[in-house]
Structure formats: C-alpha cells, structure tokens
Coordinates of C-alpha atoms in Angstrom, one line a residue:
M24 CA -107.9 120.9 -5.2
K25 CA -108.6 121.4 -8.9
R26 CA -110.2 124.8 -8.2
V27 CA -107.1 125.8 -6.2
V28 CA -104.7 124.6 -8.9
S29 CA -106.5 126.2 -11.8
V30 CA -106.0 129.7 -10.5
F31 CA -102.2 129.4 -10.8
A32 CA -100.5 130.4 -14.0
Q33 CA -99.2 127.5 -16.2
K34 CA -95.5 126.9 -16.3
K35 CA -95.0 128.8 -13.0
Q36 CA -94.0 127.1 -9.8
T37 CA -96.0 128.0 -6.8
D38 CA -95.4 127.4 -3.1
T39 CA -98.3 128.4 -0.9
K40 CA -100.2 127.6 2.3
V41 CA -103.8 126.3 2.2
R42 CA -106.4 125.1 4.7
W43 CA -108.6 122.0 4.4
K44 CA -112.0 121.5 6.0
G45 CA -111.7 119.2 9.0
Y46 CA -107.9 119.7 9.4
Q47 CA -106.5 122.1 11.9
G48 CA -103.6 124.2 10.8
E49 CA -102.2 125.0 7.4
I50 CA -100.7 122.7 4.8
R51 CA -98.0 123.8 2.4
L52 CA -98.9 123.2 -1.2
V53 CA -96.2 123.0 -3.9
I54 CA -97.5 123.2 -7.4
R55 CA -95.6 123.0 -10.6
W56 CA -96.4 122.6 -14.3
N57 CA -95.1 119.3 -15.9
K58 CA -94.2 120.1 -19.5
K59 CA -94.1 116.4 -20.6
R60 CA -97.5 115.4 -19.1
K61 CA -99.0 118.9 -19.8
R62 CA -100.6 119.1 -16.4
F63 CA -100.1 120.4 -12.9
E64 CA -98.4 118.3 -10.2
S65 CA -99.0 119.2 -6.6
L66 CA -97.3 118.1 -3.4
A67 CA -98.8 118.6 0.0
T68 CA -96.5 118.8 3.0
N69 CA -96.1 120.1 6.5
L70 CA -92.4 120.9 6.0
P71 CA -91.7 124.6 6.9
Q72 CA -90.8 126.9 4.0
A73 CA -88.1 128.6 6.1
T74 CA -86.2 125.3 6.4
F75 CA -87.1 123.4 3.2
S76 CA -87.1 125.1 -0.2
T77 CA -89.5 124.1 -3.0
E78 CA -86.7 122.2 -4.6
D79 CA -86.0 120.3 -1.3
V80 CA -89.6 119.2 -1.1
Q81 CA -89.6 118.0 -4.8
Q82 CA -86.3 116.2 -4.2
G83 CA -87.7 114.5 -1.1
Y84 CA -90.6 113.1 -3.1
K85 CA -88.3 111.8 -5.7
L86 CA -86.1 110.1 -3.1
R87 CA -89.2 108.6 -1.5
W88 CA -89.4 106.2 -4.4
Q89 CA -85.8 105.1 -4.0
I90 CA -86.5 104.5 -0.3
E91 CA -89.5 102.4 -1.2
L92 CA -87.3 100.3 -3.5
L93 CA -84.7 99.9 -0.8
F94 CA -87.4 98.7 1.7
K95 CA -88.7 96.2 -0.9
E96 CA -85.1 94.9 -1.5
W97 CA -84.6 94.5 2.3
K98 CA -87.9 92.7 2.7
I99 CA -87.1 90.2 -0.1
L100 CA -83.4 89.7 0.3
T101 CA -83.1 89.7 4.0
N102 CA -85.8 87.2 4.6
L103 CA -87.1 89.3 7.5
K104 CA -90.1 87.4 8.7
K105 CA -91.1 86.0 12.1
F106 CA -88.2 85.1 14.3
N107 CA -88.4 82.1 16.5
T108 CA -87.4 83.9 19.7
R109 CA -89.0 85.7 22.6
N110 CA -85.9 87.6 23.4
P111 CA -86.0 91.1 22.0
E112 CA -82.2 91.5 22.0
I113 CA -81.8 88.3 19.9
A114 CA -84.5 89.5 17.5
E115 CA -82.8 93.0 17.2
G116 CA -79.5 91.3 16.5
M117 CA -81.0 89.1 13.8
I118 CA -82.6 92.2 12.2
W119 CA -79.3 94.1 12.2
T120 CA -77.4 91.1 10.9
S121 CA -79.9 90.8 8.0
L122 CA -79.7 94.5 7.2
I123 CA -75.9 94.5 7.3
G124 CA -76.0 91.5 4.9
A125 CA -78.2 93.5 2.5
L126 CA -75.9 96.5 2.7
L127 CA -72.9 94.3 1.9
R128 CA -74.6 92.8 -1.1
R129 CA -75.4 96.3 -2.4
Y130 CA -71.9 97.5 -1.7
L131 CA -70.5 94.5 -3.6
A132 CA -72.9 95.2 -6.5
Y133 CA -71.4 98.7 -6.8
Q134 CA -67.9 97.3 -6.6
A135 CA -68.9 94.7 -9.4
K136 CA -70.0 97.6 -11.6
T137 CA -66.6 99.2 -11.3
A138 CA -64.7 95.9 -11.7
L139 CA -66.7 94.8 -14.7
N140 CA -66.8 98.2 -16.3
R141 CA -70.4 97.7 -17.3
V142 CA -73.8 98.6 -16.1
V143 CA -75.1 95.9 -13.8
S144 CA -78.4 95.7 -12.0
T145 CA -77.8 96.1 -8.2
W146 CA -81.0 94.2 -7.7
Q147 CA -79.9 91.2 -9.8
V148 CA -76.4 91.2 -8.4
S149 CA -77.8 91.3 -4.9
K150 CA -79.9 88.2 -5.6
L151 CA -77.3 86.2 -7.5
G152 CA -74.6 84.1 -6.1
S153 CA -75.5 83.9 -2.4
G154 CA -73.6 80.6 -2.0
L155 CA -70.6 82.0 -3.8
L156 CA -70.7 85.0 -1.6
V157 CA -70.6 82.9 1.5
E158 CA -67.7 80.9 0.1
F159 CA -65.8 84.1 -0.7
W160 CA -66.3 85.4 2.9
R161 CA -65.3 82.0 4.3
W162 CA -62.0 82.0 2.5
F163 CA -61.5 85.8 3.1
A164 CA -61.9 85.3 6.9
R165 CA -59.5 82.4 6.8
D166 CA -56.9 84.6 5.0
N167 CA -56.8 82.2 2.1
K168 CA -56.3 84.8 -0.6
K169 CA -56.1 82.4 -3.5
R170 CA -59.4 80.6 -2.7
A171 CA -61.1 84.0 -1.9
K172 CA -59.9 85.4 -5.3
E173 CA -61.2 82.3 -7.1
A174 CA -64.6 82.7 -5.4
W175 CA -64.6 86.4 -6.2
D176 CA -63.7 85.8 -9.8
H177 CA -66.5 83.3 -10.1
L178 CA -68.9 85.8 -8.6
L179 CA -67.8 88.5 -11.1
W180 CA -68.3 86.0 -14.0
L181 CA -71.8 85.2 -12.7
W182 CA -72.7 88.9 -12.3
R183 CA -71.2 89.8 -15.7
E184 CA -73.3 87.1 -17.4
E185 CA -76.6 87.4 -15.4
G186 CA -76.5 90.7 -13.6
V187 CA -76.6 93.1 -16.6
R188 CA -79.2 95.9 -16.6
Q189 CA -82.3 95.0 -18.7
N190 CA -83.6 98.5 -19.4
T191 CA -80.5 100.3 -20.8
Q192 CA -82.5 102.2 -23.4
R193 CA -84.9 103.6 -20.7
D194 CA -81.9 104.3 -18.5
A195 CA -80.2 106.3 -21.3
K196 CA -83.4 108.3 -21.7
K197 CA -84.5 108.8 -18.1
G198 CA -81.5 108.0 -16.0
R199 CA -81.2 105.1 -13.6
C200 CA -81.9 107.1 -10.5
N201 CA -84.4 109.8 -11.2
S202 CA -83.8 111.4 -7.8
D203 CA -80.4 113.0 -8.9
L204 CA -78.9 111.3 -5.9
I205 CA -75.1 111.2 -6.3
I206 CA -73.0 108.7 -4.4
K207 CA -69.6 110.2 -3.7
R208 CA -66.7 108.0 -4.6
S209 CA -64.9 109.0 -1.3
L210 CA -67.6 107.0 0.6
I211 CA -66.4 103.8 -1.0
V212 CA -63.5 102.3 0.9

C-alpha cells in the first residue's frame, strides 16, 4: 500500500483501481492528501465509480462514524438484550418498540434544542428524564394538557441544566457533525 500511495502526487486526489494478491477482482482505491496531518489517506471500496463519485465515497466514510454512534446509542438506551420469549413476532415487536422509543428521545432532544435556544447534547438529553418523559406521555395520551405541559416544562428545565454540550470549543472548531449531514427543517413535524 505504501508503495502504491507514494507514486501519487501530493495534494492531488486520486481514484484508481488496484488488485491485491489473494483477492479476485479489482478494488477501488481513493487516495487524498490530508493537509492538517501531512499524510495520505486512503479508502478502499468496491463501490462502482460510475455510480459513486470520489466525494460520495469520502462522505460515506464520514457518515459511517455517525452510524456507529447511533448504534451505540441504541444499544445503551434501548436496553436491547436477551428477550424472555421464544416467539419471534413478540421479540421483533419489542425491538421495534425500543427503537421507536430511541427515535422519540432523539426527536425530543432536537425539539429541546429549539425550545431552549441553546446547544444541548442529544446524547445527554436522550438519557435524562426517562421518568418525566413517561409522565409527559401519560398526561399527553389522557389529553390533560395542563399536566402534560408541567411535565414538559420540568423536562426542559432538566435538559437546560444538565443536557448542555460539554465540548463547545471543539464544536466551534470542528463542527458537531463532521459528516456535513444536514437535517432539513421540513422533516420536523
């Protein structure tokens, strides 16, 4: 790999096909010069050049980290472990229910950011106030707007006090989501 990379000009992005011993077929190798680290970075993929541009491949690798974090969040917050059932339909229902709960927590975290007008940690907000969240939904489902609003206000207070981002300096320098992923406002109901 080092020998292959060294033949490319620095500061020039390269997208080429290579072959490795013991592997049938060609591998696409995307190479670019990282100015900050002063070294080459290479990505190997089997994605076709005709369908995925070099930028698409690089974006995909950036998004991969965000996906890893999402899976970590699901694993921790959904408490997905061994289910005490032999019925696959029940197990699938429990998995979907857990994932929908995680999605609702994340959605509420983004809503809290807007309501509080400050940068909050979606991770912290997702973890905080599970009991209050249950209370909010209980009153919301019973159409008791006053009690639901009290629970929601209590949640916002908790998230404002305990859910603030810890690395705001790093965020200002690097950005929160290094993948350049943009969530469109129209998706939020």
